[in-house]
Coordinates of C-alpha atoms in Angstrom, one line a residue:
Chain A
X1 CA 0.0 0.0 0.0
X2 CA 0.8 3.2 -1.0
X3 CA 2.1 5.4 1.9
X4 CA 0.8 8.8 2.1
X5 CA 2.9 11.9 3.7
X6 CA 2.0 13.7 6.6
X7 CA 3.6 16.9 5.8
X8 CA 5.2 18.5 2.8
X9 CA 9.2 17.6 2.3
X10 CA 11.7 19.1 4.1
X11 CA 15.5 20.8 3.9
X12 CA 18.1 20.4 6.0
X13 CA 22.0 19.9 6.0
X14 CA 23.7 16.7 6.3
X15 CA 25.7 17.0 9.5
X16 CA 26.6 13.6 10.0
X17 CA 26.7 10.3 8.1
X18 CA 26.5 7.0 10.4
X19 CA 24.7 4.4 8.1
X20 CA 22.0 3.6 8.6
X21 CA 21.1 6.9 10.5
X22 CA 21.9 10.4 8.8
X23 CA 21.7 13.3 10.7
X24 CA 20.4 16.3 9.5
X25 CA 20.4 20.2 10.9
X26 CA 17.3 21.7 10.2
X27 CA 16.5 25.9 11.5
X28 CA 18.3 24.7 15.0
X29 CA 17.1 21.0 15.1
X30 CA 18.7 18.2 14.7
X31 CA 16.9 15.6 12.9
X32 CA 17.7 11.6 12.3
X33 CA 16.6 10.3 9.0
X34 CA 16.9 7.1 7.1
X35 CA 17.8 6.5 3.9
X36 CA 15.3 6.2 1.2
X37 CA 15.5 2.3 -0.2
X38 CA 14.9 4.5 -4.1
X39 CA 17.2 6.9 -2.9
X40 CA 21.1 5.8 -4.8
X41 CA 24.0 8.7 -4.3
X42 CA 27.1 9.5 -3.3
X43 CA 26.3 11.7 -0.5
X44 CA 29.1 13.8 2.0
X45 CA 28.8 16.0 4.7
X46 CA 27.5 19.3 4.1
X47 CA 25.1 18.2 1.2
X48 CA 21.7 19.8 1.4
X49 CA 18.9 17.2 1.2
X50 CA 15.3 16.8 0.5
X51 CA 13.9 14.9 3.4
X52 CA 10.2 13.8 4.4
X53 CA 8.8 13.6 7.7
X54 CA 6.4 10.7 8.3
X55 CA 4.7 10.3 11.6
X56 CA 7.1 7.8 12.7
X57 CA 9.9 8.6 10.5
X58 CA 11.6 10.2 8.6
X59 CA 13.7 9.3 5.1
X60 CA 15.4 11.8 2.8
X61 CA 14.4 11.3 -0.7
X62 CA 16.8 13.8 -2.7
X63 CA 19.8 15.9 -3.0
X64 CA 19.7 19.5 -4.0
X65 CA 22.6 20.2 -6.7
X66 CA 26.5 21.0 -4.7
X67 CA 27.4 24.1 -5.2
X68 CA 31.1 22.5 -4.8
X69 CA 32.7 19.4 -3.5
X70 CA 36.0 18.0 -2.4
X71 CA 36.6 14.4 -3.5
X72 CA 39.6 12.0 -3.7
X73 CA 40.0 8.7 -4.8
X74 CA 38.6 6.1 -2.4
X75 CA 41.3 3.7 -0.3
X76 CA 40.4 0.4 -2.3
X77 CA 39.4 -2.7 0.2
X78 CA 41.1 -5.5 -1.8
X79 CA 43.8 -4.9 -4.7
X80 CA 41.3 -6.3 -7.3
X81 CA 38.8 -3.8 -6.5
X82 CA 38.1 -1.1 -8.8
X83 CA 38.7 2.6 -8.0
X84 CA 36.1 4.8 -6.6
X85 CA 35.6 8.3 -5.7
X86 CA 34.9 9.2 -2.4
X87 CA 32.8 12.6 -1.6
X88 CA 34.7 13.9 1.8
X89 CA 32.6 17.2 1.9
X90 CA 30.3 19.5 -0.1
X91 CA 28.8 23.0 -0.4
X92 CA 31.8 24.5 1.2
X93 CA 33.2 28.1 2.1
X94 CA 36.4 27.5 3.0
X95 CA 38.7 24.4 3.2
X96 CA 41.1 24.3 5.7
X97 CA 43.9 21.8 5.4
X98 CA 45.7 21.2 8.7
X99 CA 49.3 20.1 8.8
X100 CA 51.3 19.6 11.9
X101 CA 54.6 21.7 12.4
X102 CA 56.9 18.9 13.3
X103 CA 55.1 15.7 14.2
X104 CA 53.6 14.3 12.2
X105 CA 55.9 15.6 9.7
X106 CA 54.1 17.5 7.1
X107 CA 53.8 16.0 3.6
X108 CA 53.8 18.7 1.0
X109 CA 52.4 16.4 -1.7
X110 CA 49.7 15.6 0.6
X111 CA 49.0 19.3 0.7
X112 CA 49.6 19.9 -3.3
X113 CA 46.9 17.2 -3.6
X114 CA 44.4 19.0 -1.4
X115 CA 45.0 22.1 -2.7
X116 CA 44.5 20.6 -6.6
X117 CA 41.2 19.4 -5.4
X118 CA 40.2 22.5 -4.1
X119 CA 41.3 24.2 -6.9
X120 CA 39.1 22.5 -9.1
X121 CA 36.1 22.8 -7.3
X122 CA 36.7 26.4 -6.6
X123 CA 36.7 26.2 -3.0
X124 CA 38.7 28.8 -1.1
X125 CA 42.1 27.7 0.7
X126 CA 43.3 28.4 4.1
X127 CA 46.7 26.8 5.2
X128 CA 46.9 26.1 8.7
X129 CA 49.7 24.7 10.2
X130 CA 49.1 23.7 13.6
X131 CA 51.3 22.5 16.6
X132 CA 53.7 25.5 16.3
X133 CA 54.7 25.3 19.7
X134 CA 56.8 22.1 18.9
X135 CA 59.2 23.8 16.4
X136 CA 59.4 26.9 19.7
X137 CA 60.6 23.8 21.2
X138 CA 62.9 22.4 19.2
X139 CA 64.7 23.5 16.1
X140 CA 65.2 19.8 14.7
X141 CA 62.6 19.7 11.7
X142 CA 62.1 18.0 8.2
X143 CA 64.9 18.3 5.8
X144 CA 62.8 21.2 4.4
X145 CA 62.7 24.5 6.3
X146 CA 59.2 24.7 6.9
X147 CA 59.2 29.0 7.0
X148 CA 60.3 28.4 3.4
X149 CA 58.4 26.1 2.4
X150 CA 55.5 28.0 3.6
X151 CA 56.4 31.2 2.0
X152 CA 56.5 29.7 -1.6
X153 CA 52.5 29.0 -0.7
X154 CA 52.3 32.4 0.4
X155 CA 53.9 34.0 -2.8
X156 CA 51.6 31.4 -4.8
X157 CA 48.6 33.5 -3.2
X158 CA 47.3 31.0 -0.6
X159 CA 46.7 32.2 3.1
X160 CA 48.5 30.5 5.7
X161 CA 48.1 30.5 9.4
X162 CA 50.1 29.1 12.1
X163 CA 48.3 28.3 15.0
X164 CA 48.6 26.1 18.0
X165 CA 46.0 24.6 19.7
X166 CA 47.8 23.5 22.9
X167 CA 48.8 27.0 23.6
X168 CA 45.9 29.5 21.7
X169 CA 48.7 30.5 19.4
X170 CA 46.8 32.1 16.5
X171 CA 43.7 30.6 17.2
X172 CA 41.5 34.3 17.5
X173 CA 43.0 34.8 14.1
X174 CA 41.8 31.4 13.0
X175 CA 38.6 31.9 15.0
X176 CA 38.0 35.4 12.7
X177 CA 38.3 33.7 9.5
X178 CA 36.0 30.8 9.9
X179 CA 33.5 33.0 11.5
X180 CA 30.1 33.1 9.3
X181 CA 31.3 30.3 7.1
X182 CA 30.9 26.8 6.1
X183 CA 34.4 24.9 6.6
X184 CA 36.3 22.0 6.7
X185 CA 39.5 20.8 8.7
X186 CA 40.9 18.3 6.6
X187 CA 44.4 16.8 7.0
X188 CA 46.3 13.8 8.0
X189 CA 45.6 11.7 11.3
X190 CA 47.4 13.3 14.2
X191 CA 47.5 17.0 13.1
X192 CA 45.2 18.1 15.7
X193 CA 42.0 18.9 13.5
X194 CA 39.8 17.8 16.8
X195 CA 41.8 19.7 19.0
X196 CA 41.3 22.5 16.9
X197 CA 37.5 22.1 17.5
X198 CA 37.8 21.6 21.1
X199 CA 39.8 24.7 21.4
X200 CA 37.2 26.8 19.4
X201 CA 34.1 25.8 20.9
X202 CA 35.1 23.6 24.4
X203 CA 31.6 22.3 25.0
X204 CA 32.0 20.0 22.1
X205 CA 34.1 17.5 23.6
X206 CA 35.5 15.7 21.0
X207 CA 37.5 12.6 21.7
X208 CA 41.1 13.7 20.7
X209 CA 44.5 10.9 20.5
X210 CA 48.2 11.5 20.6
X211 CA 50.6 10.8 18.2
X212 CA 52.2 7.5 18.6
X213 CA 55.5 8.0 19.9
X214 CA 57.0 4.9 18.4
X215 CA 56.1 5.4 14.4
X216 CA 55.2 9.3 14.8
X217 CA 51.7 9.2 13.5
X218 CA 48.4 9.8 14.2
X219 CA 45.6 6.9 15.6
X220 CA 43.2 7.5 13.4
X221 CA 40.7 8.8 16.6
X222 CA 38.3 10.4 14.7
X223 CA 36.0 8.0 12.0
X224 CA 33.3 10.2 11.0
X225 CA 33.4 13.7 9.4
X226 CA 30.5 16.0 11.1
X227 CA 29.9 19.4 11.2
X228 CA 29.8 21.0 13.8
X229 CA 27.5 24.8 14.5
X230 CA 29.8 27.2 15.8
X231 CA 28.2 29.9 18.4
X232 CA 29.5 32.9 16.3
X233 CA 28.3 31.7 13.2
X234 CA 28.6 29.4 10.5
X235 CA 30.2 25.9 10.6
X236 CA 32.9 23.9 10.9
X237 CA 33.8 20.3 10.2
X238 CA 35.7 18.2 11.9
X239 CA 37.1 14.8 9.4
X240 CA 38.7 12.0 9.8
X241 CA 42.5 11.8 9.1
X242 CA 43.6 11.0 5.2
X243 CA 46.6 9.4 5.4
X244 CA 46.3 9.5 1.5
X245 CA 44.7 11.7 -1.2
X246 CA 44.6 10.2 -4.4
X247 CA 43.0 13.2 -7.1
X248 CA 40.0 11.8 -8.9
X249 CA 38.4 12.6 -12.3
X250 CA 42.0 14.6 -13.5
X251 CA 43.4 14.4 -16.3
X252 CA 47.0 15.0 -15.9
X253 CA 47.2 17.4 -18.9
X254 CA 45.0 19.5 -17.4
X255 CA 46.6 19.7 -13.9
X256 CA 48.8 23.3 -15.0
X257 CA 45.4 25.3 -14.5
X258 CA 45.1 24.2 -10.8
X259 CA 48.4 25.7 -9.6
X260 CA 48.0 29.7 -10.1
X261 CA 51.4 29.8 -10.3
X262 CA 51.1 28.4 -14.0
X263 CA 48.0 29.6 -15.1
X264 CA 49.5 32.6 -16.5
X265 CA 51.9 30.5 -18.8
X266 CA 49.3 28.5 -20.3
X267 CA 49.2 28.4 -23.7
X268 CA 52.2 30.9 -24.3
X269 CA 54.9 27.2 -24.7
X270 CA 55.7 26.4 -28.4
X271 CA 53.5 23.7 -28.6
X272 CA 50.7 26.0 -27.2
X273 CA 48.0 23.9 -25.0
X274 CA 49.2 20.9 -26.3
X275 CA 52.7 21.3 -24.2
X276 CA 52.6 18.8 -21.3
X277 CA 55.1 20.7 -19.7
X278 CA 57.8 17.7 -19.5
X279 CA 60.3 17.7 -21.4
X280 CA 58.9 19.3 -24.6
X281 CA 61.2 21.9 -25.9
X282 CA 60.5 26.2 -25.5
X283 CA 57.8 25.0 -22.5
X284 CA 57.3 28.6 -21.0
X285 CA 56.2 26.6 -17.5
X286 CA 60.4 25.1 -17.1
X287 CA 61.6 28.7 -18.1
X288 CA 59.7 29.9 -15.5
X289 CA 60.9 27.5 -12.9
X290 CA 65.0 28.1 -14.3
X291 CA 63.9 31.9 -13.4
X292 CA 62.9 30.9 -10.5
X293 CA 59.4 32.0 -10.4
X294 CA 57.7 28.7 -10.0
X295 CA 58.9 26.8 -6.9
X296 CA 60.6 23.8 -8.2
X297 CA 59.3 21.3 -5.8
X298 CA 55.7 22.9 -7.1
X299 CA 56.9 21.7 -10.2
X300 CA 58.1 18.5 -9.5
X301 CA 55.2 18.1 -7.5
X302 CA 52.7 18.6 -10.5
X303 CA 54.8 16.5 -12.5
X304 CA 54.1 13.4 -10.2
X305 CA 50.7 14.3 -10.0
X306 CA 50.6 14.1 -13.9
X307 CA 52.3 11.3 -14.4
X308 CA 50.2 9.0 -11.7
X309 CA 46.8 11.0 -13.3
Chain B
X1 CA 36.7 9.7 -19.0
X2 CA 39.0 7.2 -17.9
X3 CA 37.7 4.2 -18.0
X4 CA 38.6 1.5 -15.2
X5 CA 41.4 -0.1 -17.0
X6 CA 43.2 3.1 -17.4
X7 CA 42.8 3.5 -13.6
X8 CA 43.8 0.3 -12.8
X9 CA 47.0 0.6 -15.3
X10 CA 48.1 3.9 -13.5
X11 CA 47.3 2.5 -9.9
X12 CA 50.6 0.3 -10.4
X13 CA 53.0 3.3 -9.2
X14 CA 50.8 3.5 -6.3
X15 CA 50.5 -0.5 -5.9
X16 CA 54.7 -0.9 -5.9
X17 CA 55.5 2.7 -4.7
X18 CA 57.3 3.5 -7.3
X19 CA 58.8 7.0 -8.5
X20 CA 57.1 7.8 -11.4
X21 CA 59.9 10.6 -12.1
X22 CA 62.8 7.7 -11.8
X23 CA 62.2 5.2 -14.1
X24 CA 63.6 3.4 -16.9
X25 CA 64.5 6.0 -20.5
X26 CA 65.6 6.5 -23.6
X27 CA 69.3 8.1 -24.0
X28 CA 68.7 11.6 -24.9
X29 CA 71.9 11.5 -27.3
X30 CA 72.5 7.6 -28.3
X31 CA 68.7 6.9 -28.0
X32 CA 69.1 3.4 -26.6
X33 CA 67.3 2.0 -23.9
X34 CA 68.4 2.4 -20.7
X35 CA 67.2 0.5 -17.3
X36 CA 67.0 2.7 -14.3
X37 CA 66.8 -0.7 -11.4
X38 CA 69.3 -1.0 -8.9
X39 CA 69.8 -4.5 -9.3
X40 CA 71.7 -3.5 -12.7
X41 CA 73.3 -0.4 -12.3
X42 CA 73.9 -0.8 -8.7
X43 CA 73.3 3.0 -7.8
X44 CA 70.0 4.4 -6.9
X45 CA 69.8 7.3 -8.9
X46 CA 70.6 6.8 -12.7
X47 CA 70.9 9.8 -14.3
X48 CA 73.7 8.8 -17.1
X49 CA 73.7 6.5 -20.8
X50 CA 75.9 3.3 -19.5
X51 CA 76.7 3.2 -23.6
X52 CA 77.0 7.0 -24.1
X53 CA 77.6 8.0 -21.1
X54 CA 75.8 10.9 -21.4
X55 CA 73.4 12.5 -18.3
X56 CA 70.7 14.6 -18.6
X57 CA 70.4 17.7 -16.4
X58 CA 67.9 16.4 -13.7
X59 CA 69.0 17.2 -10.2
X60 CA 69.3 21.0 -8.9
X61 CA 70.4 20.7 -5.1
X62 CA 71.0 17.1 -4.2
X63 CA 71.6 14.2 -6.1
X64 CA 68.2 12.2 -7.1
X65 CA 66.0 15.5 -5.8
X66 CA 64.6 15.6 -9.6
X67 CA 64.0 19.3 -8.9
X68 CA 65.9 20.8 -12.1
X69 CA 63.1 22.0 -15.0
X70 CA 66.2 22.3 -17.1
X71 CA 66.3 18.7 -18.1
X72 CA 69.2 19.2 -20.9
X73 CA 71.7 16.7 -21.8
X74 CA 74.6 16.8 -20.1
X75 CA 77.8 15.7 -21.7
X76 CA 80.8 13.8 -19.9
X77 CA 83.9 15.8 -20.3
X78 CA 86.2 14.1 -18.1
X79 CA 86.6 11.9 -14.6
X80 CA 87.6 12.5 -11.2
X81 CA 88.1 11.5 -7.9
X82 CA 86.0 12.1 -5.4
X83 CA 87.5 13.8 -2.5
X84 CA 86.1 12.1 0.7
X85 CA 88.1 8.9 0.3
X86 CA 85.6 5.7 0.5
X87 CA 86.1 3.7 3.5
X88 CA 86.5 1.1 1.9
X89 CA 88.5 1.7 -1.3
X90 CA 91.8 2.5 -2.1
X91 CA 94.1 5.6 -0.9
X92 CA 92.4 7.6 -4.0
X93 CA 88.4 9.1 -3.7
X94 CA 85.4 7.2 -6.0
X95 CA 86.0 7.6 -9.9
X96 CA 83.4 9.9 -11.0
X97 CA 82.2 11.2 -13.9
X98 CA 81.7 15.2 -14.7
X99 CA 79.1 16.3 -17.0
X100 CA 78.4 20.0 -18.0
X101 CA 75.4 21.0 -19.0
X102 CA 74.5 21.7 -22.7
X103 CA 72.3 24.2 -22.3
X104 CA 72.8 25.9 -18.6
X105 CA 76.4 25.0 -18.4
X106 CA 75.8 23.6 -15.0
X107 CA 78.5 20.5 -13.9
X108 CA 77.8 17.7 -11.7
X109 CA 79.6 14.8 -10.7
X110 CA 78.0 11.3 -11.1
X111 CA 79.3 8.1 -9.3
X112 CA 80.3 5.2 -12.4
X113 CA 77.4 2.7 -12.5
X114 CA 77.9 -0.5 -12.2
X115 CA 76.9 -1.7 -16.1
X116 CA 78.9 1.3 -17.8
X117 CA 81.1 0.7 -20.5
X118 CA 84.5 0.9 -19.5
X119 CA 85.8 1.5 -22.7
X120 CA 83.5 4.8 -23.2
X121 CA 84.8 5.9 -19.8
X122 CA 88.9 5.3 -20.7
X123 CA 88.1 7.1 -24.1
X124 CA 86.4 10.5 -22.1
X125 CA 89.8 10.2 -19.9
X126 CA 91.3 10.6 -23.3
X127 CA 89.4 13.3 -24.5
X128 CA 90.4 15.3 -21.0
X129 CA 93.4 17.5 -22.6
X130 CA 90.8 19.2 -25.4
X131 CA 89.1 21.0 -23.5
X132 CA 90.1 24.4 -22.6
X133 CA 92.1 25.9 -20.5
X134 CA 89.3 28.7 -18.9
X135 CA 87.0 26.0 -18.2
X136 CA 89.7 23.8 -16.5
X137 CA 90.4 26.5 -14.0
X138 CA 86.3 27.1 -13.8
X139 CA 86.4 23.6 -12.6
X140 CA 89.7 23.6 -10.5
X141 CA 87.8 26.9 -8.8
X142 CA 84.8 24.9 -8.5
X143 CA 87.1 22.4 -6.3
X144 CA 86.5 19.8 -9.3
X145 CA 89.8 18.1 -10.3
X146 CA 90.2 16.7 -13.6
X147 CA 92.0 13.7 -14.4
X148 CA 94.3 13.1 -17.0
X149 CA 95.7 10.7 -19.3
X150 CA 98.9 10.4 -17.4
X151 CA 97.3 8.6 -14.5
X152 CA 95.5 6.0 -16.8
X153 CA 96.8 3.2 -14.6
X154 CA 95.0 4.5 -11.5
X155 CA 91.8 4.6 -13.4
X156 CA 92.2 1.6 -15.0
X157 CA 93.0 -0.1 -11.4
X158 CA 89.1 1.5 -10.1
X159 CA 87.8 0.3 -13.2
X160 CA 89.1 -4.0 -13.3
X161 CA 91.0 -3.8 -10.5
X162 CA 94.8 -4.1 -9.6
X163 CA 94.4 -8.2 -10.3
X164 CA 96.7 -7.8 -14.4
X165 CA 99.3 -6.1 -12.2

């Protein structure tokens, strides 16, 4: 028999995914639904949905169109299985990759990969690089100075805090630029993305680990992305830590236009668009890395990112 | 689109971690085919022809950091020793090869691989006294020391070895 509704759909924002039970934030409530048995989609955090309420339930039945999403490529189960994307977040403001000053030690590909993703899905950037208080403490770091490294971001045009969330070092600043906005803390395991959370709003409580002292890494102690309402406006989302982040839907010819750097030498190499930026002859993108302005571990970066795409 | 295959194909650098910017290529100036595993040339970077012996301008600060756009060919214009003597060789450095840079001009110095051909290596020790005398003291200023013909024996000893006396 034919069910009849109650009362006319519903939106809300998809706060938290924990199959079966989606939650969804709704004018101040929070509502749990169930997923529609019709209902087939890759859905993330942050996705607005189409939801009814039935007198005893209620089941979301749609997805209203992303205005932008971040996805990577989905850690595969077995070898033989077949890749997949994964949908981390949508319809966001800002996306803010954490990295951890010293430990664990920041992966710069890891960021380049973010940052690519971002790119394409035109969702702002805002570098943070938490646990500053460990390089106060110590001046051993990676073999890369990480003041340098950060100021080729900065030159590139991408704003980058450094913060601490032990010590509230930065964290007002931090606090100011998420206010009123939908974001994301995305980063590996163990750089403090929770903590980050807890800091800015205390009464959340979220269950934060410590780096493992004996390989250096994180624990993996958060498993669900959710977003979290912040009391002075806007959102923020807390995520599970990616140890990897494999670019999906690229094609590596096309990578140049997500790193500003190169966009303005596109199309001005010999070979025009065609120019893959290798090792092809009168390629304005090397001059500009001899002259030095294109970082060369930028450039080495996107050609690994082109040559695995 | 890609279709599954092609992800699949491309997932093998990820499957055996592999570099994709160090792997096996084509000579830029003899064209052949040249292998870039360990298990034949015995070094970890290969930069250099074993045939040829020419290199191709890849590295910037560090051996193997891949970080130079410049990506020239790089010709061998003579040998020298290495100054840190190897613990475990004779009283002279590591043989080494010096390339300059066709296009840039930079030099590096590249340790011999195992598989190189000795021959090619004995004739660039030949080829030594051509070149000229500015470039010579550019290298000497560099603190790279150029060997010459007249102490053939000593490279021919790191080459085969001191056993046809």
């Amino acid at each position: 028999m034919k069910q009849t509704n109650t009362s006319p759909h519903n939106q809300g924002v998809l706060i938290k995914i924990n199959p079966p039970i989606y939650t969804v934030w709704e004018d101040g409530e929070i509502i749990n639904c169930t997923l529609s048995s019709s209902f087939h989609s890759d859905l993330a955090v942050g996705d607005k949905i189409i939801y009814f309420r039935h007198s005893e339930s209620r089941e979301f039945i749609g997805r209203l169109e992303r205005r932008n999403f971040l996805v990577r490529r989905a850690a595969r189960s077995k070898p033989s299985r077949y890749d997949q994307p994964q949908f981390l977040a949508a319809n966001l403001d800002l996306l803010v990759p954490v990295l951890a000053a010293r430990e664990p030690a920041p992966k710069w590909n890891w960021l380049d990969r973010c940052l690519v993703s971002a790119e394409a899905s035109d969702i702002p950037v805002l570098i943070c690089i938490n646990k500053k208080d460990q390089v106060d403490q110590s001046n051993k770091n990676t073999h890369r100075d990480i003041n340098e490294v950060l100021d080729e971001y900065r030159k590139v045009g991408y704003p980058v805090i450094e913060i601490s969330a032990l010590t509230g070092q930065g964290m007002e600043n931090l606090r100011a630029m998420l206010t009123g906005k939908i974001a994301a803390l995305s980063g590996q395991s163990g750089t403090g993305k929770s903590s980050i959370l807890n800091f800015l709003q205390p009464a959340l409580n979220i269950r934060i680990g410590s780096v493992s002292k004996h390989t250096g890494k994180g624990r993996h102690t958060t498993t669900s992305s959710e977003l979290f309402l912040m009391h002075g406006g806007g959102m923020l989302m807390d995520t599970p830590g990616l140890r990897e982040f494999g670019l999906w839907g690229f094609e590596g010819e096309d990578l140049a236009q997500y790193y500003p750097e190169m966009r303005p030498y596109l199309g001005t190499c010999r070979f025009g668009l065609s120019c893959r930026h290798d090792e092809e002859p009168g390629c304005a993108i090397r001059q500009a890395v001899t002259r030095g302005e294109i970082s060369p571990y930028r450039y080495r970066s996107f050609l690994y990112l082109t040559k695995e795409n | 689109m890609k279709t599954h295959f092609e992800y699949q194909k491309n997932s093998l650098f990820r499957k055996h971690k592999l570099n994709p910017l160090n792997h096996d290529f084509s000579c830029i100036h003899c064209h052949l085919p040249v292998s870039a595993s360990v298990l034949i040339s015995r070094v970890k970077n290969r930069n250099h022809c074993p045939y040829c012996l020419w290199s191709r301008h890849l590295d910037l600060f560090e051996p193997g950091d891949r970080l130079s756009a410049c990506k020239a060919g790089m010709r061998p214009i003579g040998l020298t020793f290495k100054r840190e003597r190897n613990r475990y060789a004779a009283s002279l450095g590591e043989l080494m090869i010096v390339h300059q840079c066709s296009d840039c001009g930079k030099f590096s110095l590249n340790r011999i691989a195992a598989d190189d051909d000795s021959t090619m290596i004995l004739t660039v020790l030949e080829r030594s006294p051509v070149l000229t005398s500015e470039l010579l003291v550019y290298l000497k200023h560099e603190g790279i020391e150029l060997v010459f013909s007249d102490r053939v024996t000593e490279v021919q000893k790191q080459l085969v070895g001191d056993f046809l006396g």
